[in-house]
mmCIF file of C-alpha atoms and ligand atoms in Angstrom:
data_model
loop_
_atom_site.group_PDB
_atom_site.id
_atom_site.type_symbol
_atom_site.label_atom_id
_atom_site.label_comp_id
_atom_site.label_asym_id
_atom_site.label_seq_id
_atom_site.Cartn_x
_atom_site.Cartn_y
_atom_site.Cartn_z
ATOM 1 C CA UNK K 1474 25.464 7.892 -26.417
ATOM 2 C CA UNK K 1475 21.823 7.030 -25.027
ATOM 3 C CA UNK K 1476 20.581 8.623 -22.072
ATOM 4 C CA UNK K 1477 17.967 7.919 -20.292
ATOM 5 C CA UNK K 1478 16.015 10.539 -18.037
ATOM 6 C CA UNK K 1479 13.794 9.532 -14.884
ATOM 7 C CA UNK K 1480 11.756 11.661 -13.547
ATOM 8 C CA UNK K 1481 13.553 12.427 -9.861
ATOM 9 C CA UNK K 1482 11.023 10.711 -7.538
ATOM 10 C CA UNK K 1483 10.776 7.481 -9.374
ATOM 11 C CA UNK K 1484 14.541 6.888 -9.778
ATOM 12 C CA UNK K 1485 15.023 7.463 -5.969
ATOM 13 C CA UNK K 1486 11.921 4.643 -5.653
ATOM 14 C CA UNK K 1487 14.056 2.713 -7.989
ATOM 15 C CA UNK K 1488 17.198 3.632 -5.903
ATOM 16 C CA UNK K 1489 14.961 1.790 -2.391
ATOM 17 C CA UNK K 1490 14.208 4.947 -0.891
ATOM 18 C CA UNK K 1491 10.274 4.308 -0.700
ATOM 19 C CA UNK K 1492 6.782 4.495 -2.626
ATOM 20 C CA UNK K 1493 7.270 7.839 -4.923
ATOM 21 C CA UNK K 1494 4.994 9.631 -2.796
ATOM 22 C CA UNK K 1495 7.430 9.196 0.377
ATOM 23 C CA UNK K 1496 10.484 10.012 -2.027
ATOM 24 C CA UNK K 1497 8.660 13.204 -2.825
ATOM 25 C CA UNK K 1498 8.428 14.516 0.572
ATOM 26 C CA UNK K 1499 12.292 13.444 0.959
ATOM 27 C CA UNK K 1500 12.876 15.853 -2.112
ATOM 28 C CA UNK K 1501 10.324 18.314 -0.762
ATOM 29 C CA UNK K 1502 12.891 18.360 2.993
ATOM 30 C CA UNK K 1503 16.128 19.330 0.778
ATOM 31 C CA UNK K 1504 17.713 16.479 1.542
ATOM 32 C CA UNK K 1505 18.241 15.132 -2.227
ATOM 33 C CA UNK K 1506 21.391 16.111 -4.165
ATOM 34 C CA UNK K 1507 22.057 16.401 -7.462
ATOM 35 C CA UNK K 1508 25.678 16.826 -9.090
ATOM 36 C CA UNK K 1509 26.571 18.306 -5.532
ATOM 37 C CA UNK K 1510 23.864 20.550 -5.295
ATOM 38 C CA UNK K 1511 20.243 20.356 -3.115
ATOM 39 C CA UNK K 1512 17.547 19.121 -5.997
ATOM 40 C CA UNK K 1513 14.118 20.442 -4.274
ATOM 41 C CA UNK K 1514 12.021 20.414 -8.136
ATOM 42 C CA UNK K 1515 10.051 17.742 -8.183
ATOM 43 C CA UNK K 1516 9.441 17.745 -11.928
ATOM 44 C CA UNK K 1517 13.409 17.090 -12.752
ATOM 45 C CA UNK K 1518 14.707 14.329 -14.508
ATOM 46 C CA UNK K 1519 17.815 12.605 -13.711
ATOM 47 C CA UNK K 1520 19.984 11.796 -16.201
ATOM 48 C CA UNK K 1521 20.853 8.141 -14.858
ATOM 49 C CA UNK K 1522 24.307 8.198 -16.666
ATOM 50 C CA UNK K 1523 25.156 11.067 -15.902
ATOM 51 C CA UNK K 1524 23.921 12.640 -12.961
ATOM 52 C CA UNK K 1525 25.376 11.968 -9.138
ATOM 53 C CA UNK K 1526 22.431 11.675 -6.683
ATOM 54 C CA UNK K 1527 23.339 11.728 -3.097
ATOM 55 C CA UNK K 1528 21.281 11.592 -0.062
ATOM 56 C CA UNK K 1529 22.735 11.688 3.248
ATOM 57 C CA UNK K 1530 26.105 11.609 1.941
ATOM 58 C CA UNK K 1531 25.401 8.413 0.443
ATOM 59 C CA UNK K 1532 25.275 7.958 -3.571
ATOM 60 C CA UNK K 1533 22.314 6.084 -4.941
ATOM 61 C CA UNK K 1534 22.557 3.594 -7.533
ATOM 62 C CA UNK K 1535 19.127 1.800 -8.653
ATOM 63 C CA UNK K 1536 18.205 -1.588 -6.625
ATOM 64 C CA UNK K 1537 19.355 -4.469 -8.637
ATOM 65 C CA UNK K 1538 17.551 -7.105 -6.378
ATOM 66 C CA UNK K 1539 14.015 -6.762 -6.266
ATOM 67 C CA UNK K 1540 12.506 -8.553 -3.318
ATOM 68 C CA UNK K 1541 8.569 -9.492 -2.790
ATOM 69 C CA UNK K 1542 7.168 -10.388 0.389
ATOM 70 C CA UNK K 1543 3.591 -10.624 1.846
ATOM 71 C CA UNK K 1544 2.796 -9.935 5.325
ATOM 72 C CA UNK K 1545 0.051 -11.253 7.708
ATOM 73 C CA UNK K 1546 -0.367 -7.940 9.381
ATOM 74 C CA UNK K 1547 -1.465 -8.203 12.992
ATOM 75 C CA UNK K 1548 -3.865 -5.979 14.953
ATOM 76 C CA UNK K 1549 -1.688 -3.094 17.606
ATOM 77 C CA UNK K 1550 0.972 -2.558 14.540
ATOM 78 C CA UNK K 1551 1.071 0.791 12.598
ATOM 79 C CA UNK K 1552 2.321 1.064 9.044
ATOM 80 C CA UNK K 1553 4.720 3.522 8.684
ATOM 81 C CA UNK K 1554 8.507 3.327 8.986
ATOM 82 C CA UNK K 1555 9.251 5.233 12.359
ATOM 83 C CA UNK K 1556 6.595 5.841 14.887
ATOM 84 C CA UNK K 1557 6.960 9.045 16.942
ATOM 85 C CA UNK K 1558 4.911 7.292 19.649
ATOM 86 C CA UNK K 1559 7.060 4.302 19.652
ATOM 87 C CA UNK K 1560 4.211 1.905 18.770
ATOM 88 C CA UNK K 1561 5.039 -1.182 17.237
ATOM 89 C CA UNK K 1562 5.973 -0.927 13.021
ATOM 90 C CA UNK K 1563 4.961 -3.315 10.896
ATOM 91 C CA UNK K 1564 8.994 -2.712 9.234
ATOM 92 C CA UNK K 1565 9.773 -5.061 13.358
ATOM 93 C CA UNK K 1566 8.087 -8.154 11.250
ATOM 94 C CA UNK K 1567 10.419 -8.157 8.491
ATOM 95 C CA UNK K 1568 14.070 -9.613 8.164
ATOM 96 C CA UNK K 1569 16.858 -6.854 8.855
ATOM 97 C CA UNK K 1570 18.836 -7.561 4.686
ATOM 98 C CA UNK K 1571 15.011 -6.830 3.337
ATOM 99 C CA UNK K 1572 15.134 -3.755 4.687
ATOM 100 C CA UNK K 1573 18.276 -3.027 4.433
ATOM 101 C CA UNK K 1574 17.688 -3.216 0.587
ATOM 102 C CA UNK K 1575 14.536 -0.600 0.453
ATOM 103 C CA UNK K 1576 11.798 -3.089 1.461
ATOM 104 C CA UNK K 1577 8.942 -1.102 2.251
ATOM 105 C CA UNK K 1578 5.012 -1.463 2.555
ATOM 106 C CA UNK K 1579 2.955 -1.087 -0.236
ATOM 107 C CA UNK K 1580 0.207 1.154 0.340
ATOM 108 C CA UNK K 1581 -1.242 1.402 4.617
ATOM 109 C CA UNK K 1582 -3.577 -0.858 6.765
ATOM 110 C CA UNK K 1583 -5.095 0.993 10.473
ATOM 111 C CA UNK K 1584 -3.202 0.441 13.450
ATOM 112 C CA UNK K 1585 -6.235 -1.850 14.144
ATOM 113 C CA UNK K 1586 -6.629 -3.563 10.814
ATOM 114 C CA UNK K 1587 -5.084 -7.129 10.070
ATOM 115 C CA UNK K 1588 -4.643 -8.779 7.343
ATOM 116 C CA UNK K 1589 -1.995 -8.772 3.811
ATOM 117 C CA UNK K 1590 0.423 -6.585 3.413
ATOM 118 C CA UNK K 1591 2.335 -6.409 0.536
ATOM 119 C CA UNK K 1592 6.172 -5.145 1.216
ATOM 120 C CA UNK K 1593 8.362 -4.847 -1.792
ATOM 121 C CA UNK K 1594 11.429 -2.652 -3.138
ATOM 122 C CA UNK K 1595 10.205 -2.412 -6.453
ATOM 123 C CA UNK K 1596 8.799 1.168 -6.438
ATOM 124 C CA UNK K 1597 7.242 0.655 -10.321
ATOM 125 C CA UNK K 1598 5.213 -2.348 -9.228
ATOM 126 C CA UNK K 1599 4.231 -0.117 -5.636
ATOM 127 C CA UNK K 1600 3.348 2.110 -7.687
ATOM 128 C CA UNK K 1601 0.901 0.954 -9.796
ATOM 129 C CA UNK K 1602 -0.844 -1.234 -7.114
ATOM 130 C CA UNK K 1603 -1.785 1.846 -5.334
ATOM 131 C CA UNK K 1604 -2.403 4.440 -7.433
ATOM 132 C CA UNK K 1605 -5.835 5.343 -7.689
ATOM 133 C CA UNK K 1606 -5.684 4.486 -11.509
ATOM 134 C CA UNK K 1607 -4.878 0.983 -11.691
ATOM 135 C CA UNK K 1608 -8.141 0.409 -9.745
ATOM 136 C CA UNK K 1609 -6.506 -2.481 -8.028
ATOM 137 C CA UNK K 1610 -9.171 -4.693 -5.905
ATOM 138 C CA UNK K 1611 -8.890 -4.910 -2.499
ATOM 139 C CA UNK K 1612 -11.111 -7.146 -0.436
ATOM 140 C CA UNK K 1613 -11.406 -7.132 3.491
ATOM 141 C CA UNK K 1614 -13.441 -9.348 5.818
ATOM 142 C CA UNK K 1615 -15.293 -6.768 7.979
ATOM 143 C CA UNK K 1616 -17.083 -7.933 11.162
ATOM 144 C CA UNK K 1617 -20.210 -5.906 12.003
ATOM 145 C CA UNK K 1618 -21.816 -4.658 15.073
ATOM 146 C CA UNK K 1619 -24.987 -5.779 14.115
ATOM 147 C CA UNK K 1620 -26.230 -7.149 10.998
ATOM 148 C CA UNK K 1621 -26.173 -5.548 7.407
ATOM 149 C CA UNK K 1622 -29.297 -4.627 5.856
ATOM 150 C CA UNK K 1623 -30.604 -4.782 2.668
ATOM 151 C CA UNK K 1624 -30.699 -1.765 1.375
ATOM 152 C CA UNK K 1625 -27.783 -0.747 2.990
ATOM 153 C CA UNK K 1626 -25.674 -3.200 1.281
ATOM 154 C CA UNK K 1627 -27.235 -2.227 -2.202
ATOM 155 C CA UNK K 1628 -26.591 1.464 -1.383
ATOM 156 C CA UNK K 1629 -22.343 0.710 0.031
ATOM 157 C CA UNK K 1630 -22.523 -1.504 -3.767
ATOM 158 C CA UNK K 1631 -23.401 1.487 -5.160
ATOM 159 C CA UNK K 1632 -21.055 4.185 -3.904
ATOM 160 C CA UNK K 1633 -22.061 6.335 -0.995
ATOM 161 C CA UNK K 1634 -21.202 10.059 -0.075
ATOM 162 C CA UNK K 1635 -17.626 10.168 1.774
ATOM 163 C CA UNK K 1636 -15.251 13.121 2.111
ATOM 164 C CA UNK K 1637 -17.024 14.957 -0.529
ATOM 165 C CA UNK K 1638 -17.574 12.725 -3.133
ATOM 166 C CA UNK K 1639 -19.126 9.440 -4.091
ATOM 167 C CA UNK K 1640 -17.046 6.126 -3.389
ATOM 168 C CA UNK K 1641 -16.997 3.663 -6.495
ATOM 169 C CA UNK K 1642 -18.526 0.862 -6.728
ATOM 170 C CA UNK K 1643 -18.204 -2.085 -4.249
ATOM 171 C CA UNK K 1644 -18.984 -5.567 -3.667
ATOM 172 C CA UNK K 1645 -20.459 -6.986 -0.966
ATOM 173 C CA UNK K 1646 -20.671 -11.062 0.070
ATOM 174 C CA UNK K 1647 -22.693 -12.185 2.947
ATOM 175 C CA UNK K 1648 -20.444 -14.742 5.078
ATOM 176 C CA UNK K 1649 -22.729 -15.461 7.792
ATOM 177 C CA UNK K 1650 -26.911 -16.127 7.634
ATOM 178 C CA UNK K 1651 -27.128 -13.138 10.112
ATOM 179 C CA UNK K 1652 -25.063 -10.850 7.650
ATOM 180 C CA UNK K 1653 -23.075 -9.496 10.419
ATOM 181 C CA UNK K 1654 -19.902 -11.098 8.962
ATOM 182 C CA UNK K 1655 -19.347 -9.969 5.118
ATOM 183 C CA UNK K 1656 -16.662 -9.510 2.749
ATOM 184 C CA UNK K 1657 -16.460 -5.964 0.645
ATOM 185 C CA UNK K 1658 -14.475 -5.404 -2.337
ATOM 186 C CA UNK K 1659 -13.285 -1.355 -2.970
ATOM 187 C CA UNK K 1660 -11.084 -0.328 -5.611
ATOM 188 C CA UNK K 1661 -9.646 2.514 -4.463
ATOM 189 C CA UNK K 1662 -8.274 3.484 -1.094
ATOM 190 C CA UNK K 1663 -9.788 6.621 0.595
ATOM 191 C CA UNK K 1664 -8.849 7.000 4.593
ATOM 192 C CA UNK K 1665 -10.081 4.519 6.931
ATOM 193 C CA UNK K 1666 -12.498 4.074 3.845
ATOM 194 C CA UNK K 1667 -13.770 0.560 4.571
ATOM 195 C CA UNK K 1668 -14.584 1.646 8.371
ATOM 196 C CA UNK K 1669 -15.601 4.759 7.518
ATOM 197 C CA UNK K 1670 -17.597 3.406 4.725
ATOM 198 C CA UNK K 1671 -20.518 1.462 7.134
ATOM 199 C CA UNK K 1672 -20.055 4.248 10.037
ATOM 200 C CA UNK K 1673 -21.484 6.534 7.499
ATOM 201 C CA UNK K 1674 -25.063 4.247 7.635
ATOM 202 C CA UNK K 1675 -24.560 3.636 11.857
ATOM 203 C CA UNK K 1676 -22.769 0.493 11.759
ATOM 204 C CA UNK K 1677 -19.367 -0.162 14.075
ATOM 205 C CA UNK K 1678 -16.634 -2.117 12.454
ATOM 206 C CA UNK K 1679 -15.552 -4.428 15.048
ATOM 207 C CA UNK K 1680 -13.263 -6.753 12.721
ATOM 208 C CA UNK K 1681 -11.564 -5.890 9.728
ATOM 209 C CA UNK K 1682 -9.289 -7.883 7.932
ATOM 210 C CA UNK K 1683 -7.588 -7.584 3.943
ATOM 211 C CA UNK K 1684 -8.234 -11.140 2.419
ATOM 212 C CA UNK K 1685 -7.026 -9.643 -0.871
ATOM 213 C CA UNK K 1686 -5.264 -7.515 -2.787
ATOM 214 C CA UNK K 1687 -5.451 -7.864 -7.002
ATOM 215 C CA UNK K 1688 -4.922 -11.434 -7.870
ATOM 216 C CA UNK K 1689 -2.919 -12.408 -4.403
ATOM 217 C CA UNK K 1690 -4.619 -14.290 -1.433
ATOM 218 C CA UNK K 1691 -3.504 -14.128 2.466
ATOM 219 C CA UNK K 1692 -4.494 -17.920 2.428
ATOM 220 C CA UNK K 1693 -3.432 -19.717 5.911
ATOM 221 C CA UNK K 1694 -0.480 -17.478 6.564
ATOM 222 C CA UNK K 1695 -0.669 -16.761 10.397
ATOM 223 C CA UNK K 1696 -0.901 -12.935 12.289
ATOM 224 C CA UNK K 1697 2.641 -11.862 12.172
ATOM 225 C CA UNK K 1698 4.232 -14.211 9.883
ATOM 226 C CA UNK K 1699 5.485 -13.231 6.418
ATOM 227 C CA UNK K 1700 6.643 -15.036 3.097
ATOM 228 C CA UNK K 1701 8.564 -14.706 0.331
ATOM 229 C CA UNK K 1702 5.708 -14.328 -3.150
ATOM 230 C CA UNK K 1703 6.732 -17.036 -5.593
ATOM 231 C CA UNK K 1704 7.313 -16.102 -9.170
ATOM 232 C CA UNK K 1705 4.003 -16.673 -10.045
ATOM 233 C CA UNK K 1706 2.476 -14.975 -7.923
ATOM 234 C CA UNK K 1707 5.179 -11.749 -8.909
ATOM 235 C CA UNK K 1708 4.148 -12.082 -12.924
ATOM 236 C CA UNK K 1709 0.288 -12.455 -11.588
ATOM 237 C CA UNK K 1710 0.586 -9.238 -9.742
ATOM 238 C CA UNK K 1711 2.664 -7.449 -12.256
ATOM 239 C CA UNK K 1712 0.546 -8.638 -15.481
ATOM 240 C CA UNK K 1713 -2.397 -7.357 -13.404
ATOM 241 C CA UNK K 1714 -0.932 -3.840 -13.618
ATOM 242 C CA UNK K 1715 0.143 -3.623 -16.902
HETATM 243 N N1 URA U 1195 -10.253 0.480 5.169
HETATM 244 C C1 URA U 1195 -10.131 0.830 6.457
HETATM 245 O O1 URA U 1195 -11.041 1.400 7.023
HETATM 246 N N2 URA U 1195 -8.981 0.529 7.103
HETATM 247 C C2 URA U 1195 -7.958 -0.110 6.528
HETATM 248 O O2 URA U 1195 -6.944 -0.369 7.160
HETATM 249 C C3 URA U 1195 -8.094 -0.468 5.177
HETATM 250 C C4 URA U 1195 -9.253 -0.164 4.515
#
């Protein structure tokens, strides 16, 4: 007989229950089981043919519908599932079956951010697109307090100091003459690092908005709507990964 072993936090991303950095603070809580017993080791692998994972009574089976959605995320909404200060979620924009069937964002935009928000349930391809290694582009539209200058923009294209170490190389586009309107282009995805980024050289972000992520476009969807990715837009993002 084969068997196949999964590490524990990817085959309860598998299972719908999140990115595997959420599933790994669910194991972290206790509130995994394996076989009957809590499963807090977050190097074990589960024997998928074998093993009986529970959590909250419930057994978990891997997703066998994989669903891909992108969302024009408006301004006021926060990304994470719950809020404990009952702000708006970006999960209130999204069809009740989606979620039902482990939807979830992929990766985080600020409360104040707009822009594309990828939502899937297929925790391999969430994964890769936002793990540091992939280096998966992400562009924003970021609207200035006052215009960019030159060497400023060469030194953000080269990597500036931010929470201790350098950030990698960007690119920056000029949309407007007066350069206070520009698009950047980061491939990783430090805190608040596009904001955070120009406030380090005295510049307010006033606008920001993700135009891009990898090979997918927002295009003319409007603030708060979302849509269903076609297949070729799926085998785009996933051949961009592999
Ligand atoms: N950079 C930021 O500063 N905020 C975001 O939401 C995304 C990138």
């Amino acid at each position: 007989m084969t068997r196949t072993k999964i590490r524990i936090n990817k085959f309860l991303s598998l299972c719908g229950l999140g990115s595997r950095r959420k599933t790994e603070e669910i194991i972290k809580k206790g509130l995994i089981y394996v076989n009957g017993l809590p499963m807090t080791d977050l190097s074990f692998q589960v024997d998928v043919s074998n093993d009986i994972v529970t959590y909250k009574g419930q057994v978990l089976l891997p997703v066998e519908t994989y669903h891909y959605l992108v969302l024009n995320k408006p301004k006021g909404y926060v990304t994470t599932t719950k809020d404990e200060r009952n702000r708006p979620t970006v999960l209130q924009l999204i069809p009740e079956h989606f979620k039902k069937e482990g939807t979830f964002p992929v990766g985080r935009l600020d409360k104040d951010t707009e822009g594309l928000l990828i939502f899937t349930n297929d925790g391999d391809l969430a994964y890769k697109l936002t793990h540091p290694r992939f280096k998966v582009p992400k562009t924003y539209r970021v609207t200035l307090d006052r215009p960019l200058r030159d060497d400023h923009k060469l030194a953000l294209e080269h990597g500036i100091e931010l929470y201790g170490s350098y950030t990698l190389p960007a690119t920056i586009i000029p949309v407007n003459d007066e350069w206070t309107t520009v698009t950047i282009t980061i491939t990783e995805g430090k805190k608040r690092q596009v904001r955070m980024m120009f406030s380090m050289l005295g510049y307010e972000v006033t606008g920001l908005i993700r135009i891009q992520y990898g090979p997918l476009t927002l295009g003319n969807l409007p603030p708060g709507k979302y849509r269903i990715l076609s297949k070729q837009e799926i085998e785009k993002l996933k051949s961009f990964v592999n």
